[in-house]
Amino acid sequence: MPEFVSNHLLLVAAFAAVLAALVGQEVGRLTRKYKTLSPAQLTQLINRDGALVIDVRAINDFQSGHVPGSRHVAMSQFDPENKELAKLKDLPVAVVCKTGQTSGEAANRLAKAGFGKVYSLEGGIEAWRGAELPVAKGNKSRARRYGFASTPGHFRCRSGFSRDRAASYASTTPRAHRAQ
């Protein structure tokens, strides 16, 4: 064994670096304050709990297709301390991006700001589309800055989305993708 290490020092160093990166990533995953969801789990969260879905992609990407009912907030303008968003700390909040990388950063910021139920869509909108779930196109669900408003005991968005509309997911979601 020591002879192998001395003869293949670069190979052993590369293995050690990859192993350290994997261990670091796994420790980070276990200690983060948000959870990742599959597209089917996100659909279930929307249907059952009326989750607020925030899409942090560029506006052009959002307009070309997004989770129905989601709200667009560009990552450059994303502020978990925004007073309209802060009113919704008790609601489950799911963050969506293109592949699931940027949404993790936004979800972490929400968790640090005191949001209790924070989720990130694993695989992003690409996974959502890959699961053949419905997408909305255009800019209909984008309201001012964040477009959120809340009243005691009820959640709504200024553009008309309410918890009651989450039930529409059940009728538009293919049966194979519905939570059992």
PDB file of C-alpha atoms in Angstrom:
ATOM      1  CA  MET A   1       0.000   0.000   0.000  1.00  0.00           C
ATOM      2  CA  PRO A   2       2.679   2.589   0.885  1.00  0.00           C
ATOM      3  CA  GLU A   3       4.448   1.714  -2.386  1.00  0.00           C
ATOM      4  CA  PHE A   4       1.227   2.419  -4.342  1.00  0.00           C
ATOM      5  CA  VAL A   5       0.819   5.779  -2.612  1.00  0.00           C
ATOM      6  CA  SER A   6       4.391   6.806  -3.333  1.00  0.00           C
ATOM      7  CA  ASN A   7       4.144   5.677  -6.963  1.00  0.00           C
ATOM      8  CA  HIS A   8       0.756   7.334  -7.572  1.00  0.00           C
ATOM      9  CA  LEU A   9       0.853  10.437  -5.423  1.00  0.00           C
ATOM     10  CA  LEU A  10      -1.227  12.550  -7.820  1.00  0.00           C
ATOM     11  CA  LEU A  11      -3.930   9.873  -8.061  1.00  0.00           C
ATOM     12  CA  VAL A  12      -4.111   9.519  -4.271  1.00  0.00           C
ATOM     13  CA  ALA A  13      -4.286  13.328  -3.851  1.00  0.00           C
ATOM     14  CA  ALA A  14      -7.134  13.533  -6.375  1.00  0.00           C
ATOM     15  CA  PHE A  15      -8.994  10.738  -4.558  1.00  0.00           C
ATOM     16  CA  ALA A  16      -8.541  12.513  -1.204  1.00  0.00           C
ATOM     17  CA  ALA A  17      -9.830  15.791  -2.683  1.00  0.00           C
ATOM     18  CA  VAL A  18     -12.911  14.121  -4.185  1.00  0.00           C
ATOM     19  CA  LEU A  19     -13.603  12.281  -0.923  1.00  0.00           C
ATOM     20  CA  ALA A  20     -13.293  15.511   1.089  1.00  0.00           C
ATOM     21  CA  ALA A  21     -15.648  17.308  -1.314  1.00  0.00           C
ATOM     22  CA  LEU A  22     -18.238  14.525  -1.037  1.00  0.00           C
ATOM     23  CA  VAL A  23     -18.060  14.468   2.745  1.00  0.00           C
ATOM     24  CA  GLY A  24     -18.335  18.277   2.876  1.00  0.00           C
ATOM     25  CA  GLN A  25     -21.345  18.255   0.562  1.00  0.00           C
ATOM     26  CA  GLU A  26     -23.099  15.558   2.588  1.00  0.00           C
ATOM     27  CA  VAL A  27     -22.458  17.374   5.888  1.00  0.00           C
ATOM     28  CA  GLY A  28     -23.824  20.565   4.318  1.00  0.00           C
ATOM     29  CA  ARG A  29     -26.924  18.725   3.106  1.00  0.00           C
ATOM     30  CA  LEU A  30     -27.574  17.264   6.553  1.00  0.00           C
ATOM     31  CA  THR A  31     -27.164  20.582   8.368  1.00  0.00           C
ATOM     32  CA  ARG A  32     -29.072  22.919   6.048  1.00  0.00           C
ATOM     33  CA  LYS A  33     -32.307  24.456   7.310  1.00  0.00           C
ATOM     34  CA  TYR A  34     -34.472  23.738   4.268  1.00  0.00           C
ATOM     35  CA  LYS A  35     -35.661  20.591   2.552  1.00  0.00           C
ATOM     36  CA  THR A  36     -35.565  19.622  -1.095  1.00  0.00           C
ATOM     37  CA  LEU A  37     -38.683  18.366  -2.834  1.00  0.00           C
ATOM     38  CA  SER A  38     -39.328  16.342  -5.945  1.00  0.00           C
ATOM     39  CA  PRO A  39     -41.896  17.732  -8.391  1.00  0.00           C
ATOM     40  CA  ALA A  40     -44.525  15.292  -7.056  1.00  0.00           C
ATOM     41  CA  GLN A  41     -43.797  16.380  -3.467  1.00  0.00           C
ATOM     42  CA  LEU A  42     -44.077  20.056  -4.459  1.00  0.00           C
ATOM     43  CA  THR A  43     -47.457  19.376  -6.074  1.00  0.00           C
ATOM     44  CA  GLN A  44     -48.572  17.701  -2.864  1.00  0.00           C
ATOM     45  CA  LEU A  45     -47.317  20.631  -0.772  1.00  0.00           C
ATOM     46  CA  ILE A  46     -49.228  23.094  -2.958  1.00  0.00           C
ATOM     47  CA  ASN A  47     -52.410  21.008  -2.917  1.00  0.00           C
ATOM     48  CA  ARG A  48     -52.445  20.234   0.796  1.00  0.00           C
ATOM     49  CA  ASP A  49     -50.781  23.235   2.402  1.00  0.00           C
ATOM     50  CA  GLY A  50     -51.264  26.059  -0.104  1.00  0.00           C
ATOM     51  CA  ALA A  51     -47.519  26.632  -0.410  1.00  0.00           C
ATOM     52  CA  LEU A  52     -46.222  29.898  -1.811  1.00  0.00           C
ATOM     53  CA  VAL A  53     -43.953  29.151  -4.792  1.00  0.00           C
ATOM     54  CA  ILE A  54     -41.262  31.705  -5.641  1.00  0.00           C
ATOM     55  CA  ASP A  55     -39.410  31.460  -8.951  1.00  0.00           C
ATOM     56  CA  VAL A  56     -35.984  33.148  -8.862  1.00  0.00           C
ATOM     57  CA  ARG A  57     -35.046  32.711 -12.530  1.00  0.00           C
ATOM     58  CA  ALA A  58     -34.628  35.577 -14.972  1.00  0.00           C
ATOM     59  CA  ILE A  59     -37.920  37.149 -16.077  1.00  0.00           C
ATOM     60  CA  ASN A  60     -37.570  35.822 -19.659  1.00  0.00           C
ATOM     61  CA  ASP A  61     -37.161  32.272 -18.344  1.00  0.00           C
ATOM     62  CA  PHE A  62     -40.124  32.756 -16.012  1.00  0.00           C
ATOM     63  CA  GLN A  63     -42.322  33.982 -18.862  1.00  0.00           C
ATOM     64  CA  SER A  64     -41.386  31.027 -21.055  1.00  0.00           C
ATOM     65  CA  GLY A  65     -42.792  28.608 -18.478  1.00  0.00           C
ATOM     66  CA  HIS A  66     -43.207  28.400 -14.715  1.00  0.00           C
ATOM     67  CA  VAL A  67     -45.027  26.431 -12.021  1.00  0.00           C
ATOM     68  CA  PRO A  68     -48.656  27.615 -12.205  1.00  0.00           C
ATOM     69  CA  GLY A  69     -49.366  30.138  -9.461  1.00  0.00           C
ATOM     70  CA  SER A  70     -45.714  30.840  -8.735  1.00  0.00           C
ATOM     71  CA  ARG A  71     -44.444  34.371  -8.180  1.00  0.00           C
ATOM     72  CA  HIS A  72     -41.399  35.778  -9.922  1.00  0.00           C
ATOM     73  CA  VAL A  73     -38.695  37.433  -7.854  1.00  0.00           C
ATOM     74  CA  ALA A  74     -35.343  37.894  -9.585  1.00  0.00           C
ATOM     75  CA  MET A  75     -32.491  36.565  -7.477  1.00  0.00           C
ATOM     76  CA  SER A  76     -30.828  39.977  -7.678  1.00  0.00           C
ATOM     77  CA  GLN A  77     -33.927  41.502  -5.987  1.00  0.00           C
ATOM     78  CA  PHE A  78     -34.606  38.630  -3.599  1.00  0.00           C
ATOM     79  CA  ASP A  79     -34.918  39.980  -0.062  1.00  0.00           C
ATOM     80  CA  PRO A  80     -36.329  37.657   2.639  1.00  0.00           C
ATOM     81  CA  GLU A  81     -36.660  40.674   4.940  1.00  0.00           C
ATOM     82  CA  ASN A  82     -39.163  42.377   2.596  1.00  0.00           C
ATOM     83  CA  LYS A  83     -42.149  43.369   4.757  1.00  0.00           C
ATOM     84  CA  GLU A  84     -44.733  41.787   2.406  1.00  0.00           C
ATOM     85  CA  LEU A  85     -42.818  38.517   2.296  1.00  0.00           C
ATOM     86  CA  ALA A  86     -42.029  38.605   6.021  1.00  0.00           C
ATOM     87  CA  LYS A  87     -45.776  38.542   6.776  1.00  0.00           C
ATOM     88  CA  LEU A  88     -45.877  35.057   5.290  1.00  0.00           C
ATOM     89  CA  LYS A  89     -43.283  33.399   7.537  1.00  0.00           C
ATOM     90  CA  ASP A  90     -45.791  30.816   8.758  1.00  0.00           C
ATOM     91  CA  LEU A  91     -46.662  29.585   5.255  1.00  0.00           C
ATOM     92  CA  PRO A  92     -44.678  26.874   3.521  1.00  0.00           C
ATOM     93  CA  VAL A  93     -42.488  28.531   0.887  1.00  0.00           C
ATOM     94  CA  ALA A  94     -40.967  26.640  -2.036  1.00  0.00           C
ATOM     95  CA  VAL A  95     -38.266  28.198  -4.199  1.00  0.00           C
ATOM     96  CA  VAL A  96     -37.775  27.236  -7.846  1.00  0.00           C
ATOM     97  CA  CYS A  97     -34.909  27.987 -10.238  1.00  0.00           C
ATOM     98  CA  LYS A  98     -33.710  26.397 -13.469  1.00  0.00           C
ATOM     99  CA  THR A  99     -31.813  23.369 -12.101  1.00  0.00           C
ATOM    100  CA  GLY A 100     -32.156  23.527  -8.319  1.00  0.00           C
ATOM    101  CA  GLN A 101     -28.842  25.221  -7.531  1.00  0.00           C
ATOM    102  CA  THR A 102     -29.848  28.878  -7.154  1.00  0.00           C
ATOM    103  CA  SER A 103     -33.069  27.993  -5.352  1.00  0.00           C
ATOM    104  CA  GLY A 104     -31.003  26.358  -2.611  1.00  0.00           C
ATOM    105  CA  GLU A 105     -29.248  29.678  -1.969  1.00  0.00           C
ATOM    106  CA  ALA A 106     -32.589  31.531  -1.819  1.00  0.00           C
ATOM    107  CA  ALA A 107     -34.094  28.837   0.422  1.00  0.00           C
ATOM    108  CA  ASN A 108     -31.140  29.138   2.782  1.00  0.00           C
ATOM    109  CA  ARG A 109     -31.645  32.906   2.974  1.00  0.00           C
ATOM    110  CA  LEU A 110     -35.338  32.406   3.797  1.00  0.00           C
ATOM    111  CA  ALA A 111     -34.491  29.909   6.541  1.00  0.00           C
ATOM    112  CA  LYS A 112     -31.935  32.307   8.045  1.00  0.00           C
ATOM    113  CA  ALA A 113     -34.588  35.060   7.983  1.00  0.00           C
ATOM    114  CA  GLY A 114     -36.848  32.959  10.207  1.00  0.00           C
ATOM    115  CA  PHE A 115     -39.116  31.161   7.749  1.00  0.00           C
ATOM    116  CA  GLY A 116     -40.018  27.832   9.308  1.00  0.00           C
ATOM    117  CA  LYS A 117     -41.167  25.771   6.332  1.00  0.00           C
ATOM    118  CA  VAL A 118     -38.739  26.332   3.480  1.00  0.00           C
ATOM    119  CA  TYR A 119     -38.296  24.066   0.480  1.00  0.00           C
ATOM    120  CA  SER A 120     -36.308  23.989  -2.743  1.00  0.00           C
ATOM    121  CA  LEU A 121     -37.443  22.146  -5.871  1.00  0.00           C
ATOM    122  CA  GLU A 122     -34.786  19.535  -6.553  1.00  0.00           C
ATOM    123  CA  GLY A 123     -33.794  19.714 -10.205  1.00  0.00           C
ATOM    124  CA  GLY A 124     -35.627  23.023 -10.637  1.00  0.00           C
ATOM    125  CA  ILE A 125     -38.114  23.758 -13.405  1.00  0.00           C
ATOM    126  CA  GLU A 126     -36.272  21.255 -15.600  1.00  0.00           C
ATOM    127  CA  ALA A 127     -37.311  18.456 -13.225  1.00  0.00           C
ATOM    128  CA  TRP A 128     -40.871  19.860 -13.141  1.00  0.00           C
ATOM    129  CA  ARG A 129     -41.058  19.756 -16.937  1.00  0.00           C
ATOM    130  CA  GLY A 130     -39.369  16.352 -17.002  1.00  0.00           C
ATOM    131  CA  ALA A 131     -42.174  15.061 -14.774  1.00  0.00           C
ATOM    132  CA  GLU A 132     -44.601  16.365 -17.425  1.00  0.00           C
ATOM    133  CA  LEU A 133     -46.365  18.649 -14.958  1.00  0.00           C
ATOM    134  CA  PRO A 134     -48.246  21.718 -16.207  1.00  0.00           C
ATOM    135  CA  VAL A 135     -46.466  25.018 -16.760  1.00  0.00           C
ATOM    136  CA  ALA A 136     -47.962  28.485 -17.089  1.00  0.00           C
ATOM    137  CA  LYS A 137     -46.541  30.874 -19.642  1.00  0.00           C
ATOM    138  CA  GLY A 138     -46.422  34.622 -19.755  1.00  0.00           C
ATOM    139  CA  ASN A 139     -46.353  37.190 -17.001  1.00  0.00           C
ATOM    140  CA  LYS A 140     -49.849  36.816 -15.538  1.00  0.00           C
ATOM    141  CA  SER A 141     -48.769  35.816 -12.059  1.00  0.00           C
ATOM    142  CA  ARG A 142     -46.208  38.565 -11.611  1.00  0.00           C
ATOM    143  CA  ALA A 143     -47.438  41.419  -9.440  1.00  0.00           C
ATOM    144  CA  ARG A 144     -45.635  44.431  -7.976  1.00  0.00           C
ATOM    145  CA  ARG A 145     -42.256  43.800  -6.346  1.00  0.00           C
ATOM    146  CA  TYR A 146     -43.326  40.533  -4.675  1.00  0.00           C
ATOM    147  CA  GLY A 147     -47.074  40.684  -5.220  1.00  0.00           C
ATOM    148  CA  PHE A 148     -47.918  39.190  -1.842  1.00  0.00           C
ATOM    149  CA  ALA A 149     -50.552  40.258   0.595  1.00  0.00           C
ATOM    150  CA  SER A 150     -51.949  38.527   3.611  1.00  0.00           C
ATOM    151  CA  THR A 151     -54.835  38.903   5.962  1.00  0.00           C
ATOM    152  CA  PRO A 152     -55.243  37.122   9.300  1.00  0.00           C
ATOM    153  CA  GLY A 153     -55.995  33.457   8.687  1.00  0.00           C
ATOM    154  CA  HIS A 154     -55.943  33.792   4.909  1.00  0.00           C
ATOM    155  CA  PHE A 155     -53.273  34.045   2.267  1.00  0.00           C
ATOM    156  CA  ARG A 156     -53.726  35.684  -1.090  1.00  0.00           C
ATOM    157  CA  CYS A 157     -51.680  37.376  -3.747  1.00  0.00           C
ATOM    158  CA  ARG A 158     -52.670  40.686  -5.253  1.00  0.00           C
ATOM    159  CA  SER A 159     -52.926  39.030  -8.646  1.00  0.00           C
ATOM    160  CA  GLY A 160     -55.749  36.807  -7.395  1.00  0.00           C
ATOM    161  CA  PHE A 161     -54.036  33.535  -6.450  1.00  0.00           C
ATOM    162  CA  SER A 162     -55.459  32.054  -3.261  1.00  0.00           C
ATOM    163  CA  ARG A 163     -55.163  28.835  -1.300  1.00  0.00           C
ATOM    164  CA  ASP A 164     -58.417  27.748  -2.888  1.00  0.00           C
ATOM    165  CA  ARG A 165     -56.832  27.903  -6.319  1.00  0.00           C
ATOM    166  CA  ALA A 166     -54.230  25.361  -5.244  1.00  0.00           C
ATOM    167  CA  ALA A 167     -56.972  22.787  -5.694  1.00  0.00           C
ATOM    168  CA  SER A 168     -56.738  23.411  -9.433  1.00  0.00           C
ATOM    169  CA  TYR A 169     -53.448  21.536  -9.365  1.00  0.00           C
ATOM    170  CA  ALA A 170     -55.353  18.345  -8.613  1.00  0.00           C
ATOM    171  CA  SER A 171     -57.319  18.693 -11.829  1.00  0.00           C
ATOM    172  CA  THR A 172     -54.339  19.707 -13.991  1.00  0.00           C
ATOM    173  CA  THR A 173     -51.735  17.334 -12.573  1.00  0.00           C
ATOM    174  CA  PRO A 174     -51.473  14.028 -14.449  1.00  0.00           C
ATOM    175  CA  ARG A 175     -52.824  11.169 -12.317  1.00  0.00           C
ATOM    176  CA  ALA A 176     -49.451   9.369 -12.360  1.00  0.00           C
ATOM    177  CA  HIS A 177     -47.818  12.369 -10.664  1.00  0.00           C
ATOM    178  CA  ARG A 178     -50.386  12.943  -7.941  1.00  0.00           C
ATOM    179  CA  ALA A 179     -49.373  12.128  -4.395  1.00  0.00           C
ATOM    180  CA  GLN A 180     -50.897   8.884  -3.196  1.00  0.00           C
TER     181      GLN A 180
END
